[in-house]
Amino acid sequence: MHPRQRNDVRPSEITPERVYRQRRELLKMLGIGSVGLVAGCGSENAPSAAIAEDSSATEKPLTIAKKGEYTLPDPQTSFKDATHYNNYYEFGTDKSDPARTSGRFKPTPWSVEIAGHAELTGKFTLEDILKPHALEERVYRHRCVEGWSMVIPWDGISLADLLKRFKPTAQAKYVAFTTVNRPSEMSGMRSAVLDWPYREGLRIDEAMHPLAFLSTGLYGRELPNQNGAPLRLIVPWKYGFKGIKSIVKIEFTDSRPRTTWNLAGPGEYGFYSNVNPDVDHPRWSQRTERRIAGDGFNLFGNRIETKPFNGYADQVASLYAGMDLRKNF
Amino acid sequence: MFRDRIAASKPLVFLLCLVPLAALVWDTIQNELGTDPVAQLEHRTGLWALRLLLATLAITPLRRVTDWNKAVRYRRMLGLFAFFYVNVHFAVYLFIDLGGYSADIVEQIAKKPYITVGFTAWLLLLPLAFSSTQKAMRRLGRRWGQLHKLVYAIALLALLHFLWLVKADKREPLAYIAVFALLMLWRLPWKKLSSPDRRPSPPPRTHAPQTQSD
């Protein structure tokens, strides 16, 4: 049994990777284009149009129990773009590096340590962590602090649902996350561009907000290594770097955790890092963003206005009532 | 047909300088610029502008080391191509990247240090480009050399522009800064060490006008 297989997927539903890879090679040889590829994608999960066009998708399909609660009218980013344009410095600082260099990374077996102010702490396998939860698809806007954005269908579970299982105590004011520290599998860690391992954090009420999400997949497939396999955070109203990848530790703390980019540039990256067009980054304007979405030729006209809280103000603005967001950026 | 080998090789150098542009156009047409084509266009045009600028600054050390004085005759072309790529770089930023928000450029120049220095470098290049003709050289006389000393400031600003726009991994801009530093250091001792018969060392204050100033 594959450790990352969800228990609600019957083995018969999954085409073994070896088999569909062979099929795909055959199709390629025969010159059959993307239409033929769908056959190898596991039709139960009805791969989206975005994935069907891409032949490089080799991640296992997931069974998604819930869909449609979080959708967006915006055109989605293609699977290829979402998986080949990544800021994941552990695999290199160029956005094309992670897709190229993350092949050696082993996201299985995986365990996550739950620590700090909670009734239930310890080390848990990823399977144990995910078992009680049904996977859900959520389409979120993803806004990078560098001024580009994507629209991505993530698969995963509500962060709050997971955290509640460990019964955080009254002292749990913050939640701190840590990325795996594996320089042997992550070539980018050999250079000290950041203070490894990568750390992020949320205030407990932010973490418990229904929009906060833990992703184990995207586009109906398991997370590719370059997107933060096997478990990553998605906080859609914050800049992308808050979405810490390959999480190995979740700790409930009583004081504000130190976070990696905030340590690297306190004047540039705040602890909150809520998407805010009114607070400029010293390097990038945050008033507008370049949307990477759709397919084909989008050289022109993809600049759009950035919305407060990345368009999620109605849901999350109340978390920050009374706070000076220019100071608490 | 050509006066000498340098003159004969100039069309070739000219074509070589167009290769990066041709590659960009090709990649754009083929949709091979990756996920963020705009960023690629900006990065590559910027890099080529910087490389060509550094190439112009490499001419003097090259002459000192190899005695190949005629190399200076390539310099204007390299400099003008640097200017050309800077213009493409700026145009891509202004009309494609900012796109419908081109008016934001004013705010960007005022507020974003890396854009401030980049824009300043472009401004300073303008008088150099427009005074690059033989006629301008003759008319400006010794002031031409003084004017063209601006190239050092331009290179510095361009390097700062690169350094400041990078988020965390500064290795690439630092490599270019190292090349620039090397080209500068090369100048200092070589000026004094170069054979006195070819270049009589002038008294410190009354520097002889150098038409091909560097």
Coordinates of C-alpha atoms in Angstrom, one line a residue:
Chain A
M1 CA 0.0 0.0 0.0
H2 CA 1.4 3.3 -1.0
P3 CA 1.7 5.4 2.1
R4 CA 0.1 8.5 0.5
Q5 CA -2.8 6.7 -1.0
R6 CA -6.0 7.9 0.5
N7 CA -8.0 5.2 2.1
D8 CA -11.1 6.1 0.1
V9 CA -9.5 5.3 -3.2
R10 CA -9.9 1.7 -4.3
P11 CA -6.6 0.3 -5.7
S12 CA -8.4 -0.7 -8.8
E13 CA -9.2 3.0 -9.5
I14 CA -5.5 3.9 -9.8
T15 CA -3.6 3.2 -12.9
P16 CA -0.1 2.3 -11.8
E17 CA 2.4 5.0 -12.6
R18 CA 4.5 2.7 -14.6
V19 CA 1.6 1.7 -16.8
Y20 CA 0.4 5.1 -17.6
R21 CA 3.9 6.4 -18.2
Q22 CA 4.3 3.6 -20.7
R23 CA 1.0 4.4 -22.3
R24 CA 2.0 8.0 -22.5
E25 CA 5.3 7.2 -24.2
L26 CA 3.4 5.0 -26.6
L27 CA 1.0 7.8 -27.4
K28 CA 3.8 10.2 -27.9
M29 CA 5.5 7.8 -30.3
L30 CA 2.3 7.5 -32.2
G31 CA 2.1 11.3 -32.3
I32 CA -1.2 11.4 -30.5
G33 CA -1.6 14.8 -28.8
S34 CA -3.0 15.9 -25.6
V35 CA -6.5 14.5 -26.3
G36 CA -5.1 11.0 -26.0
L37 CA -3.4 11.8 -22.7
V38 CA -6.7 12.0 -20.8
A39 CA -6.9 8.3 -21.1
G40 CA -3.9 8.0 -18.8
C41 CA -5.1 10.5 -16.3
G42 CA -7.7 8.4 -14.5
S43 CA -11.0 9.4 -15.8
E44 CA -12.8 9.0 -12.5
N45 CA -11.4 12.3 -11.4
A46 CA -12.2 14.1 -14.6
P47 CA -9.0 16.1 -15.0
S48 CA -9.5 19.7 -15.7
A49 CA -8.8 21.1 -19.1
A50 CA -5.7 22.7 -17.8
I51 CA -4.2 19.4 -16.9
A52 CA -5.2 17.6 -20.0
E53 CA -3.0 19.8 -22.1
D54 CA 0.1 18.9 -20.2
S55 CA 2.0 15.7 -20.8
S56 CA 4.4 16.3 -17.9
A57 CA 1.8 15.6 -15.2
T58 CA 3.0 12.4 -13.5
E59 CA 1.6 12.9 -10.0
K60 CA -1.1 10.5 -8.8
P61 CA -4.7 11.6 -9.2
L62 CA -6.6 12.2 -6.0
T63 CA -10.1 11.5 -5.1
I64 CA -11.8 14.7 -4.2
A65 CA -14.9 14.5 -2.0
K66 CA -16.0 18.1 -2.1
K67 CA -15.9 20.6 -4.9
G68 CA -17.6 23.8 -5.8
E69 CA -17.8 25.6 -2.4
Y70 CA -14.7 27.8 -3.2
T71 CA -14.7 28.7 -6.9
L72 CA -13.7 31.8 -8.8
P73 CA -14.9 33.3 -12.1
D74 CA -11.3 34.1 -13.0
P75 CA -9.6 31.9 -15.7
Q76 CA -7.3 29.3 -14.1
T77 CA -3.6 29.1 -14.5
S78 CA -2.5 26.2 -16.5
F79 CA -1.1 23.1 -14.7
K80 CA 2.1 23.6 -16.5
D81 CA 2.6 27.2 -15.4
A82 CA 1.6 26.4 -11.8
T83 CA 4.1 23.6 -11.6
H84 CA 7.0 25.2 -13.5
Y85 CA 7.1 28.7 -12.0
N86 CA 7.7 28.3 -8.4
N87 CA 9.4 30.2 -5.6
Y88 CA 10.8 27.4 -3.5
Y89 CA 14.3 28.5 -2.6
E90 CA 15.3 25.1 -1.1
F91 CA 15.3 23.9 -4.7
G92 CA 17.0 27.0 -6.2
T93 CA 16.2 30.7 -6.5
D94 CA 15.2 30.7 -10.1
K95 CA 11.5 30.1 -10.6
S96 CA 12.3 27.3 -13.1
D97 CA 14.7 25.6 -10.6
P98 CA 12.2 23.8 -8.4
A99 CA 10.6 21.8 -11.3
R100 CA 14.1 20.9 -12.5
T101 CA 15.9 20.1 -9.3
S102 CA 13.2 18.6 -7.0
G103 CA 13.2 15.1 -8.5
R104 CA 15.4 13.7 -5.9
F105 CA 13.2 14.9 -3.0
K106 CA 11.3 12.1 -1.3
P107 CA 7.9 13.2 0.1
T108 CA 7.2 9.7 1.3
P109 CA 7.2 8.5 4.0
W110 CA 6.3 11.7 5.8
S111 CA 5.5 12.7 9.3
V112 CA 4.6 15.9 11.0
E113 CA 5.4 16.9 14.5
I114 CA 2.7 18.7 16.5
A115 CA 4.1 20.6 19.4
G116 CA 3.5 23.3 21.9
H117 CA 0.3 24.4 23.6
A118 CA -2.1 21.7 22.7
E119 CA -3.5 18.7 24.5
L120 CA -2.4 16.3 21.9
T121 CA 1.1 16.6 20.7
G122 CA 3.7 14.3 19.1
K123 CA 4.9 13.0 15.8
F124 CA 2.2 11.7 13.4
T125 CA 2.4 10.1 10.0
L126 CA 0.9 12.1 7.2
E127 CA -1.7 9.3 6.7
D128 CA -2.8 9.6 10.4
I129 CA -3.0 13.3 10.1
L130 CA -5.1 13.2 6.9
K131 CA -7.2 10.1 7.7
P132 CA -10.3 11.7 9.3
H133 CA -10.5 14.4 6.6
A134 CA -12.1 14.3 3.2
L135 CA -10.2 16.1 0.5
E136 CA -11.7 19.2 -0.9
E137 CA -11.0 21.3 -3.9
R138 CA -10.7 25.0 -3.5
V139 CA -9.9 27.5 -6.3
Y140 CA -7.9 30.4 -4.8
R141 CA -6.2 33.4 -6.1
H142 CA -2.5 33.2 -5.3
R143 CA -0.7 36.6 -5.1
C144 CA 3.1 36.6 -4.9
V145 CA 4.8 39.6 -3.2
E146 CA 6.8 40.0 -6.4
G147 CA 3.7 41.3 -8.2
W148 CA 2.5 38.3 -10.1
S149 CA -0.5 36.1 -9.4
M150 CA -2.1 32.8 -10.4
V151 CA -5.5 31.1 -10.0
I152 CA -5.0 27.6 -8.7
P153 CA -7.4 24.7 -7.8
W154 CA -5.9 23.3 -4.7
D155 CA -6.8 20.0 -3.1
G156 CA -6.6 19.6 0.6
I157 CA -8.2 20.1 4.0
S158 CA -9.2 23.0 6.1
L159 CA -6.4 24.0 8.4
A160 CA -8.8 24.8 11.3
D161 CA -10.3 21.3 11.0
L162 CA -6.9 19.8 11.4
L163 CA -5.7 22.0 14.2
K164 CA -8.8 21.5 16.3
R165 CA -8.1 17.8 16.5
F166 CA -5.0 18.5 18.6
K167 CA -7.0 20.7 21.0
P168 CA -4.9 23.8 21.3
T169 CA -5.0 25.3 24.8
A170 CA -5.7 28.9 25.8
Q171 CA -2.0 29.7 25.6
A172 CA -1.9 28.9 21.9
K173 CA -1.8 32.4 20.5
Y174 CA 0.1 31.6 17.3
V175 CA 0.8 28.7 15.1
A176 CA 4.3 28.2 13.9
F177 CA 5.2 26.0 10.8
T178 CA 8.5 24.6 9.8
T179 CA 9.7 23.2 6.4
V180 CA 11.7 20.0 6.2
N181 CA 15.5 20.5 6.4
R182 CA 17.1 18.1 3.9
P183 CA 20.0 19.7 2.1
S184 CA 20.9 16.4 0.6
E185 CA 17.7 16.4 -1.4
M186 CA 17.3 20.1 -1.7
S187 CA 20.2 21.5 -3.6
G188 CA 19.2 25.1 -3.1
M189 CA 19.8 24.8 0.7
R190 CA 23.6 24.6 0.0
S191 CA 23.6 28.4 -0.4
A192 CA 22.6 30.5 2.5
V193 CA 20.2 32.7 0.7
L194 CA 17.8 32.3 3.6
D195 CA 18.1 31.2 7.2
W196 CA 17.1 27.5 6.9
P197 CA 14.9 25.8 7.7
Y198 CA 12.1 27.9 6.3
R199 CA 9.6 29.0 9.0
E200 CA 6.3 30.7 8.8
G201 CA 3.5 31.5 11.3
L202 CA 0.0 32.7 11.7
R203 CA -2.0 34.2 14.6
I204 CA -4.2 31.5 15.9
D205 CA -7.4 33.3 14.7
E206 CA -5.9 33.5 11.2
A207 CA -5.0 29.8 11.3
M208 CA -8.5 29.0 12.5
H209 CA -10.1 31.0 9.7
P210 CA -12.1 28.9 7.3
L211 CA -10.1 30.1 4.3
A212 CA -6.8 28.9 5.7
F213 CA -6.1 25.6 3.9
L214 CA -3.6 22.8 4.0
S215 CA -2.9 21.5 0.5
T216 CA -1.9 18.0 -0.5
G217 CA -2.6 18.4 -4.1
L218 CA -3.5 20.7 -7.0
Y219 CA -5.6 20.2 -10.2
G220 CA -6.8 16.9 -8.7
R221 CA -3.3 15.4 -8.3
E222 CA -0.9 14.9 -5.5
L223 CA 1.3 17.9 -5.0
P224 CA 4.4 17.8 -7.2
N225 CA 7.6 18.3 -5.2
Q226 CA 8.2 21.7 -6.6
N227 CA 4.8 22.9 -5.2
G228 CA 5.6 21.8 -1.6
A229 CA 4.9 18.1 -1.4
P230 CA 3.5 16.4 0.5
L231 CA 1.8 19.1 2.6
R232 CA 1.8 22.9 2.3
L233 CA -0.1 25.8 3.7
I234 CA -2.3 28.1 1.6
V235 CA -3.4 31.4 3.0
P236 CA -5.1 33.1 0.1
W237 CA -5.4 36.6 1.5
K238 CA -1.7 36.8 2.2
Y239 CA 1.4 37.0 0.0
G240 CA 2.5 33.6 -1.4
F241 CA 5.5 33.2 0.8
K242 CA 3.3 32.7 3.8
G243 CA 2.2 29.5 2.2
I244 CA 5.0 27.4 3.7
K245 CA 5.8 24.2 1.9
S246 CA 6.7 20.6 2.8
I247 CA 5.7 21.1 6.4
V248 CA 7.3 18.9 9.1
K249 CA 6.3 20.8 12.2
I250 CA 3.3 22.6 13.5
E251 CA 3.7 24.3 16.9
F252 CA 1.2 26.2 19.0
T253 CA 3.1 29.0 20.6
D254 CA 2.3 31.8 23.0
S255 CA 4.5 34.4 21.3
R256 CA 4.8 35.5 17.7
P257 CA 7.0 33.1 15.9
R258 CA 10.0 34.2 13.9
T259 CA 9.4 33.9 10.2
T260 CA 12.0 33.4 7.5
W261 CA 11.3 36.3 5.2
N262 CA 10.6 38.6 8.0
L263 CA 14.0 37.8 9.4
A264 CA 15.6 38.3 6.0
G265 CA 14.1 41.7 5.5
P266 CA 12.0 43.1 8.4
G267 CA 11.4 46.3 6.5
E268 CA 10.1 44.4 3.4
Y269 CA 8.3 41.4 4.7
G270 CA 6.0 41.8 7.7
F271 CA 4.7 39.1 9.9
Y272 CA 1.2 39.5 8.6
S273 CA 2.0 40.1 4.9
N274 CA -1.6 40.5 4.0
V275 CA -2.1 41.4 0.4
N276 CA -2.5 45.1 0.5
P277 CA -2.4 47.4 -2.5
D278 CA -2.0 50.4 -0.2
V279 CA 1.2 49.3 1.4
D280 CA 4.0 49.2 -1.2
H281 CA 6.9 46.9 -1.0
P282 CA 10.1 48.9 -1.4
R283 CA 10.8 46.9 -4.6
W284 CA 7.5 46.1 -6.1
S285 CA 4.3 48.1 -6.4
Q286 CA 1.5 46.3 -4.8
R287 CA -1.2 48.3 -6.5
T288 CA -1.3 46.1 -9.5
E289 CA -0.3 42.5 -10.4
R290 CA 0.4 40.5 -13.5
R291 CA -2.0 37.6 -13.7
I292 CA -0.5 34.4 -15.1
A293 CA -3.5 32.5 -16.2
G294 CA -5.2 31.0 -19.2
D295 CA -3.0 29.6 -21.9
G296 CA -1.2 30.7 -25.0
F297 CA 0.1 34.1 -25.7
N298 CA -0.5 36.5 -22.9
L299 CA 2.3 39.0 -23.4
F300 CA -0.1 42.0 -23.2
G301 CA -2.9 43.1 -21.0
N302 CA -2.5 40.7 -18.1
R303 CA -1.9 43.4 -15.5
I304 CA -4.8 43.9 -13.2
E305 CA -5.5 45.8 -10.0
T306 CA -4.7 44.1 -6.7
K307 CA -7.5 43.9 -4.3
P308 CA -7.2 44.4 -0.5
F309 CA -6.7 41.0 1.1
N310 CA -6.4 39.6 -2.4
G311 CA -10.1 39.9 -2.9
Y312 CA -11.0 38.1 0.3
A313 CA -11.6 41.2 2.4
D314 CA -15.3 40.4 3.0
Q315 CA -14.2 37.2 4.8
V316 CA -11.0 38.2 6.6
A317 CA -10.9 42.0 7.1
S318 CA -12.6 41.6 10.5
L319 CA -9.6 39.7 11.8
Y320 CA -7.7 42.9 11.7
A321 CA -10.3 45.3 12.9
G322 CA -8.8 48.3 14.7
M323 CA -5.3 47.5 13.5
D324 CA -3.1 49.9 11.6
L325 CA -2.4 47.8 8.6
R326 CA 0.3 50.2 7.4
K327 CA 2.3 49.4 10.6
N328 CA 1.3 45.8 10.8
F329 CA 2.1 45.0 7.2
Chain B
M1 CA 36.1 47.4 -50.1
F2 CA 37.0 47.7 -46.4
R3 CA 39.8 49.9 -45.2
D4 CA 41.2 47.2 -43.0
R5 CA 40.3 44.1 -41.0
I6 CA 38.6 46.0 -38.3
A7 CA 36.3 47.7 -40.8
A8 CA 35.7 44.4 -42.5
S9 CA 34.8 42.7 -39.2
K10 CA 32.4 45.4 -38.1
P11 CA 29.4 44.2 -40.0
L12 CA 30.0 40.8 -38.4
V13 CA 30.1 42.3 -34.9
F14 CA 27.0 44.2 -35.8
L15 CA 25.2 41.0 -36.7
L16 CA 26.5 39.3 -33.6
C17 CA 25.1 42.1 -31.4
L18 CA 21.7 41.4 -33.0
V19 CA 21.7 37.7 -32.1
P20 CA 20.3 38.2 -28.6
L21 CA 17.5 40.3 -30.1
A22 CA 16.8 37.7 -32.8
A23 CA 16.8 34.9 -30.2
L24 CA 14.3 37.0 -28.1
V25 CA 12.0 37.6 -31.1
W26 CA 12.2 33.9 -32.0
D27 CA 11.4 32.7 -28.5
T28 CA 8.6 35.2 -28.3
I29 CA 7.0 34.0 -31.6
Q30 CA 7.5 30.4 -30.6
N31 CA 6.0 31.1 -27.2
E32 CA 9.2 29.7 -25.6
L33 CA 9.6 32.5 -23.0
G34 CA 8.2 30.3 -20.2
T35 CA 5.5 31.1 -17.7
D36 CA 6.2 34.7 -17.3
P37 CA 7.3 36.0 -20.8
V38 CA 7.3 39.6 -19.7
A39 CA 9.8 39.0 -17.0
Q40 CA 11.9 37.0 -19.4
L41 CA 11.9 39.8 -21.9
E42 CA 12.9 42.3 -19.3
H43 CA 15.6 40.1 -17.8
R44 CA 17.2 39.2 -21.0
T45 CA 17.2 42.7 -22.6
G46 CA 18.5 44.1 -19.3
L47 CA 21.3 41.5 -19.2
W48 CA 22.4 42.1 -22.7
A49 CA 22.5 45.9 -22.2
L50 CA 24.7 45.3 -19.1
R51 CA 26.9 42.8 -20.9
L52 CA 27.5 45.2 -23.8
L53 CA 28.1 48.1 -21.5
L54 CA 30.7 46.0 -19.7
A55 CA 32.1 45.1 -23.1
T56 CA 32.7 48.7 -23.9
L57 CA 34.5 49.0 -20.6
A58 CA 36.6 46.0 -21.4
I59 CA 38.1 47.6 -24.4
T60 CA 40.7 49.7 -22.5
P61 CA 42.1 46.8 -20.5
L62 CA 42.1 44.7 -23.6
R63 CA 44.2 47.3 -25.4
R64 CA 46.6 47.5 -22.4
V65 CA 47.0 43.8 -22.2
T66 CA 47.2 42.9 -25.9
D67 CA 48.5 46.0 -27.4
W68 CA 45.6 45.7 -29.8
N69 CA 44.9 49.3 -29.9
K70 CA 42.5 49.1 -32.8
A71 CA 40.0 47.3 -30.6
V72 CA 38.8 50.7 -29.6
R73 CA 37.1 51.0 -33.0
Y74 CA 34.5 48.5 -31.9
R75 CA 33.6 50.5 -28.8
R76 CA 31.1 52.9 -30.3
M77 CA 29.1 50.1 -31.8
L78 CA 29.1 48.1 -28.6
G79 CA 28.0 51.2 -26.7
L80 CA 25.2 52.0 -29.1
F81 CA 24.0 48.4 -28.9
A82 CA 24.0 48.6 -25.1
F83 CA 21.9 51.7 -25.5
F84 CA 19.7 49.9 -28.0
Y85 CA 19.0 47.0 -25.6
V86 CA 18.4 49.4 -22.7
N87 CA 15.7 51.1 -24.8
V88 CA 14.1 47.8 -25.6
H89 CA 14.3 46.9 -21.9
F90 CA 12.7 50.1 -20.9
A91 CA 10.0 49.9 -23.6
V92 CA 9.1 46.3 -22.5
Y93 CA 8.8 47.5 -18.9
L94 CA 6.8 50.6 -19.8
F95 CA 4.5 49.3 -22.5
I96 CA 4.2 45.6 -21.9
D97 CA 4.8 45.0 -18.2
L98 CA 3.1 48.1 -16.9
G99 CA 0.8 47.8 -19.9
G100 CA -2.4 49.7 -19.2
Y101 CA -0.8 51.2 -16.2
S102 CA 2.0 53.0 -17.9
A103 CA 1.3 56.2 -16.1
D104 CA 2.4 54.5 -12.9
I105 CA 6.0 54.9 -14.2
V106 CA 6.2 58.3 -12.6
E107 CA 5.4 56.9 -9.2
Q108 CA 7.6 53.9 -9.7
I109 CA 10.6 56.1 -10.6
A110 CA 10.0 58.2 -7.5
K111 CA 9.4 55.4 -5.1
K112 CA 11.3 52.3 -6.1
P113 CA 15.0 52.7 -5.6
Y114 CA 16.0 50.2 -8.2
I115 CA 13.8 51.9 -10.8
T116 CA 15.1 55.3 -9.8
V117 CA 18.7 54.2 -10.5
G118 CA 17.7 52.3 -13.6
F119 CA 15.9 55.3 -15.0
T120 CA 18.8 57.6 -14.1
A121 CA 21.2 55.3 -15.9
W122 CA 19.0 55.5 -19.0
L123 CA 18.8 59.3 -18.8
L124 CA 22.6 59.5 -18.5
L125 CA 23.0 57.3 -21.6
L126 CA 21.0 59.7 -23.7
P127 CA 23.8 62.3 -24.1
L128 CA 26.4 59.7 -24.7
A129 CA 24.3 58.1 -27.5
F130 CA 23.5 61.4 -29.1
S131 CA 27.2 62.5 -29.0
S132 CA 28.5 59.4 -30.5
T133 CA 28.9 60.7 -34.0
Q134 CA 32.2 61.8 -35.5
K135 CA 30.7 65.3 -35.9
A136 CA 29.8 65.5 -32.2
M137 CA 33.2 64.2 -31.2
R138 CA 34.9 66.9 -33.2
R139 CA 32.6 69.6 -32.0
L140 CA 32.9 68.7 -28.3
G141 CA 36.6 68.3 -28.5
R142 CA 38.1 67.6 -25.1
R143 CA 34.7 67.9 -23.4
W144 CA 33.6 64.8 -25.3
G145 CA 36.0 62.7 -23.2
Q146 CA 34.8 64.3 -20.1
L147 CA 31.2 63.7 -21.0
H148 CA 31.8 60.1 -21.8
K149 CA 33.3 59.5 -18.4
L150 CA 29.6 59.3 -17.4
V151 CA 29.8 55.7 -18.6
Y152 CA 31.3 54.8 -15.2
A153 CA 28.4 56.2 -13.3
I154 CA 26.0 54.6 -15.8
A155 CA 27.5 51.2 -15.2
L156 CA 27.4 51.6 -11.5
L157 CA 23.7 52.6 -11.6
A158 CA 22.9 49.7 -13.9
L159 CA 24.6 47.3 -11.5
L160 CA 22.8 48.8 -8.5
H161 CA 19.5 48.5 -10.5
F162 CA 20.2 44.8 -10.9
L163 CA 21.4 44.2 -7.3
W164 CA 18.5 46.0 -5.8
L165 CA 15.8 44.2 -7.8
V166 CA 17.0 40.8 -6.6
K167 CA 15.1 39.5 -3.6
A168 CA 17.6 37.3 -1.9
D169 CA 20.0 35.5 -4.1
K170 CA 22.5 38.2 -5.0
R171 CA 25.0 36.0 -6.7
E172 CA 24.2 36.9 -10.3
P173 CA 24.3 40.7 -9.8
L174 CA 27.4 40.3 -7.6
A175 CA 29.1 38.4 -10.4
Y176 CA 28.5 41.3 -12.8
I177 CA 29.7 43.7 -10.1
A178 CA 32.9 41.7 -9.8
V179 CA 33.5 41.9 -13.5
F180 CA 33.0 45.6 -13.4
A181 CA 35.3 46.0 -10.4
L182 CA 37.9 44.0 -12.2
L183 CA 37.7 46.1 -15.3
M184 CA 38.1 49.2 -13.1
L185 CA 41.0 47.9 -11.1
W186 CA 42.7 47.0 -14.3
R187 CA 42.7 50.5 -15.4
L188 CA 44.4 52.0 -12.4
P189 CA 47.8 50.3 -12.4
W190 CA 47.9 49.8 -16.1
K191 CA 47.8 53.5 -16.7
K192 CA 51.0 54.0 -14.8
L193 CA 52.7 50.8 -15.8
S194 CA 52.0 51.1 -19.6
S195 CA 55.1 51.9 -21.6
P196 CA 55.9 55.6 -21.2
D197 CA 57.0 56.0 -24.9
R198 CA 53.4 55.3 -26.1
R199 CA 51.6 57.3 -23.5
P200 CA 53.7 60.0 -21.9
S201 CA 52.5 60.4 -18.4
P202 CA 51.1 63.9 -18.2
P203 CA 51.4 66.1 -15.2
P204 CA 48.5 65.3 -12.8
R205 CA 46.3 68.3 -13.3
T206 CA 46.6 69.1 -16.9
H207 CA 45.4 65.9 -18.3
A208 CA 45.8 65.8 -22.1
P209 CA 42.5 65.4 -23.8
Q210 CA 41.9 61.8 -24.8
T211 CA 39.6 61.6 -27.7
Q212 CA 39.0 57.9 -27.0
S213 CA 38.6 58.5 -23.3
D214 CA 37.6 55.6 -21.2

